[in-house]
Coordinates of C-alpha atoms in Angstrom, one line a residue:
Chain C
D1 CA -57.4 -93.4 41.3
A2 CA -55.9 -90.3 39.7
M3 CA -53.5 -88.8 42.1
V4 CA -50.3 -87.0 42.9
I5 CA -47.5 -89.2 44.3
Q6 CA -44.4 -87.9 46.0
N7 CA -41.4 -90.0 46.7
P8 CA -39.9 -90.6 49.1
R9 CA -42.2 -89.8 52.1
Y10 CA -39.2 -89.2 54.3
Q11 CA -35.7 -88.2 53.1
V12 CA -32.6 -87.8 55.2
T13 CA -29.7 -86.0 53.6
Q14 CA -26.3 -84.8 54.7
F15 CA -25.5 -81.1 55.0
G16 CA -24.3 -80.0 51.6
K17 CA -25.1 -83.2 49.8
P18 CA -27.4 -82.8 46.7
V19 CA -30.8 -84.3 47.0
T20 CA -33.7 -84.8 44.6
L21 CA -37.4 -85.1 45.5
S22 CA -39.8 -86.5 42.9
C23 CA -43.5 -85.9 42.1
S24 CA -45.6 -87.7 39.6
Q25 CA -49.3 -87.2 38.6
T26 CA -51.9 -89.2 36.8
L27 CA -54.3 -86.3 36.5
N28 CA -52.9 -84.8 33.3
H29 CA -52.9 -81.4 34.9
N30 CA -50.9 -78.8 33.1
V31 CA -49.7 -76.9 36.1
M32 CA -47.3 -78.4 38.7
Y33 CA -46.1 -76.6 41.9
W34 CA -43.5 -77.1 44.6
Y35 CA -44.1 -75.7 48.0
Q36 CA -42.0 -75.6 51.1
Q37 CA -43.8 -75.9 54.5
K38 CA -42.1 -75.4 57.8
S39 CA -43.6 -76.2 61.2
S40 CA -47.3 -76.1 60.4
Q41 CA -46.9 -72.7 58.7
A42 CA -48.6 -71.8 55.4
P43 CA -47.1 -73.5 52.4
K44 CA -44.6 -71.3 50.6
L45 CA -44.5 -71.5 46.8
L46 CA -41.0 -72.1 45.5
F47 CA -41.8 -72.4 41.8
H48 CA -44.3 -73.8 39.3
Y49 CA -44.5 -75.1 35.8
Y50 CA -47.3 -74.0 33.5
D51 CA -46.9 -76.7 30.9
K52 CA -43.2 -76.4 30.1
D53 CA -42.9 -72.8 31.2
F54 CA -40.9 -72.5 34.4
N55 CA -41.9 -69.8 36.9
N56 CA -39.6 -69.1 39.8
E57 CA -40.8 -67.1 42.8
A58 CA -38.6 -64.0 43.4
D59 CA -37.5 -65.1 46.9
T60 CA -36.7 -68.7 46.1
P61 CA -33.0 -69.4 46.8
D62 CA -30.8 -70.4 43.9
N63 CA -30.0 -73.5 45.9
F64 CA -33.4 -74.8 44.7
Q65 CA -33.9 -76.0 41.2
S66 CA -36.6 -77.9 39.3
R67 CA -37.1 -80.1 36.3
R68 CA -40.2 -81.2 34.5
P69 CA -39.2 -83.7 31.8
N70 CA -42.8 -84.4 30.8
T71 CA -46.4 -83.7 31.9
S72 CA -46.4 -86.4 34.5
F73 CA -43.2 -85.8 36.4
C74 CA -41.6 -82.9 38.2
F75 CA -38.4 -82.9 40.3
L76 CA -37.1 -80.7 43.1
D77 CA -33.3 -80.5 43.3
I78 CA -31.6 -79.0 46.3
R79 CA -28.0 -78.5 45.3
S80 CA -26.5 -77.9 48.7
P81 CA -29.0 -78.5 51.5
G82 CA -28.5 -76.5 54.7
L83 CA -30.1 -77.1 58.1
G84 CA -32.6 -74.4 57.3
D85 CA -33.9 -76.4 54.3
A86 CA -35.3 -79.1 56.6
A87 CA -39.0 -78.9 55.9
M88 CA -42.0 -80.7 54.4
Y89 CA -41.9 -80.3 50.6
L90 CA -45.3 -80.4 48.9
C91 CA -46.1 -81.0 45.2
A92 CA -49.4 -79.9 43.8
T93 CA -51.1 -79.9 40.5
S94 CA -54.0 -78.1 38.9
R95 CA -55.6 -77.1 35.7
A96 CA -55.5 -73.3 35.2
D97 CA -59.0 -72.8 36.6
S98 CA -59.3 -75.5 39.2
S99 CA -58.4 -76.3 42.8
Y100 CA -55.1 -77.8 43.6
T101 CA -54.5 -81.5 44.2
F102 CA -51.6 -82.1 46.7
G103 CA -49.3 -85.1 47.1
S104 CA -48.7 -86.4 50.6
G105 CA -45.4 -84.5 50.8
T106 CA -41.8 -85.4 51.5
R107 CA -40.3 -84.6 54.9
L108 CA -36.7 -83.6 54.4
T109 CA -34.3 -83.9 57.3
V110 CA -30.8 -82.4 57.0
V111 CA -28.1 -83.9 59.3
Chain A
A1 CA -52.4 -58.2 45.1
Q2 CA -54.5 -60.9 46.7
S3 CA -54.4 -61.9 50.3
V4 CA -56.0 -64.2 52.8
A5 CA -56.4 -63.7 56.6
Q6 CA -57.1 -66.4 59.1
P7 CA -57.3 -64.4 62.4
E8 CA -57.3 -67.4 64.7
D9 CA -54.1 -69.5 65.2
Q10 CA -56.2 -72.1 67.1
V11 CA -59.8 -72.9 67.6
N12 CA -60.9 -75.2 70.4
V13 CA -64.4 -76.7 70.3
A14 CA -66.1 -79.5 72.3
E15 CA -67.1 -82.6 70.4
G16 CA -70.6 -82.4 69.1
N17 CA -70.7 -78.6 69.2
P18 CA -70.8 -76.5 66.0
L19 CA -67.5 -75.2 64.8
T20 CA -66.4 -72.1 62.8
V21 CA -63.0 -71.4 61.3
K22 CA -62.8 -67.8 60.0
C23 CA -61.3 -66.5 56.8
T24 CA -61.3 -63.1 55.1
Y25 CA -59.9 -62.4 51.7
S26 CA -58.9 -59.6 49.4
V27 CA -58.7 -59.8 45.6
S28 CA -59.0 -57.2 42.9
G29 CA -61.6 -59.1 40.9
N30 CA -64.0 -62.0 41.7
P31 CA -62.5 -64.7 43.9
Y32 CA -62.1 -68.4 43.7
L33 CA -62.1 -69.5 47.4
F34 CA -60.9 -72.8 48.8
W35 CA -60.5 -74.7 52.1
Y36 CA -57.9 -77.3 52.6
V37 CA -57.2 -79.6 55.6
Q38 CA -53.9 -80.9 56.7
Y39 CA -53.3 -83.8 59.0
P40 CA -49.9 -84.3 60.7
N41 CA -47.2 -85.3 58.2
R42 CA -49.6 -85.3 55.3
G43 CA -50.2 -83.1 52.3
L44 CA -53.2 -80.7 52.0
Q45 CA -56.5 -82.2 51.2
F46 CA -59.2 -80.3 49.3
L47 CA -62.4 -79.7 51.3
L48 CA -64.5 -77.4 49.2
K49 CA -64.4 -74.4 46.9
Y50 CA -66.5 -71.4 45.9
I51 CA -66.5 -70.2 42.3
T52 CA -70.0 -68.9 41.6
G53 CA -73.5 -69.6 42.5
D54 CA -74.9 -70.5 45.9
N55 CA -73.2 -68.6 48.7
L56 CA -73.4 -71.8 50.9
V57 CA -71.0 -74.4 49.6
K58 CA -71.0 -78.0 50.9
G59 CA -67.8 -80.0 50.9
S60 CA -66.2 -83.2 52.2
Y61 CA -66.7 -84.7 55.7
G62 CA -69.8 -82.6 56.5
F63 CA -68.0 -79.2 56.2
E64 CA -69.6 -76.2 54.6
A65 CA -68.5 -72.6 54.0
E66 CA -70.5 -69.5 53.5
F67 CA -69.3 -66.9 51.0
N68 CA -70.1 -63.3 52.0
K69 CA -69.2 -60.8 49.4
S70 CA -70.0 -57.7 51.4
Q71 CA -67.8 -58.9 54.3
T72 CA -65.2 -60.5 52.0
S73 CA -65.4 -63.6 54.2
F74 CA -65.5 -67.4 53.6
H75 CA -65.9 -69.0 57.0
L76 CA -65.7 -72.8 57.3
K77 CA -68.4 -74.4 59.4
K78 CA -69.6 -77.8 60.6
P79 CA -72.8 -78.3 62.6
S80 CA -71.3 -81.0 64.9
A81 CA -67.5 -81.4 65.5
L82 CA -65.8 -84.7 65.7
V83 CA -62.5 -85.5 67.4
S84 CA -61.2 -86.7 64.1
D85 CA -61.7 -83.2 62.7
S86 CA -58.8 -82.0 64.7
A87 CA -56.2 -80.8 62.1
L88 CA -54.8 -77.7 60.5
Y89 CA -57.1 -75.8 58.2
F90 CA -56.0 -73.5 55.4
C91 CA -58.1 -71.0 53.5
A92 CA -56.9 -70.0 50.0
V93 CA -57.9 -67.5 47.4
R94 CA -57.2 -66.8 43.8
D95 CA -58.4 -64.0 41.5
M96 CA -60.9 -65.4 38.9
G97 CA -59.5 -63.3 36.1
G98 CA -57.1 -65.3 34.0
Y99 CA -54.5 -67.6 35.5
Q100 CA -53.5 -66.7 39.0
K101 CA -51.6 -68.5 41.7
V102 CA -53.4 -69.4 44.8
T103 CA -52.5 -67.5 48.0
F104 CA -52.8 -69.5 51.3
G105 CA -53.7 -68.2 54.7
T106 CA -51.5 -68.9 57.7
G107 CA -53.6 -71.7 58.9
T108 CA -55.9 -72.4 61.9
K109 CA -55.3 -75.3 64.1
L110 CA -58.6 -76.9 65.1
Q111 CA -58.7 -78.9 68.3
V112 CA -61.9 -80.8 69.0
I113 CA -62.0 -81.8 72.7
P114 CA -63.7 -85.1 73.6

């Protein structure tokens, strides 16, 4: 089945230690998104790629970076995780005019 | 700017009773409207969407939503609630004109009581 896959499902990292979360898709969607979700709140968009074009939200901290080496993969890099970065990170994909398909998310714990 | 309001943080309903989860929206043009459901420690799952056509949209798991342009609402409904419907529900909107990001509501927790 075509889908969006996030790895790992659970990630524990040390305070200040760089961490990378991954997302892959088999849907061939041209848009990929990274959201941060805390405590059952609304997902907060961090950035998205429209094809190869990177679009950063104005309030996304510099600590968060992203890479999209090809259509299928997108990575979220957190350069120096703080305790406040503990959250569920959701990857989603879409075509420009369609609904989003979400991955199952990666729950990040910072210790 | 587009926005979505979900006025209820939580909705409680008895199993077997009809349920409604409310959503109102604001866009400058014509809207695309969506409902997503989220179970604990999971991503969001697509339930249904409205683009054009019939105001009553049918979706997954027996859910439906009614688009009301004059009231700018898109309430989610189900005739008979199941305990397994207990989850967090998000309404979302995007402007139909060109490429626009989706804006999510704050979510409504649905609790179905056995």
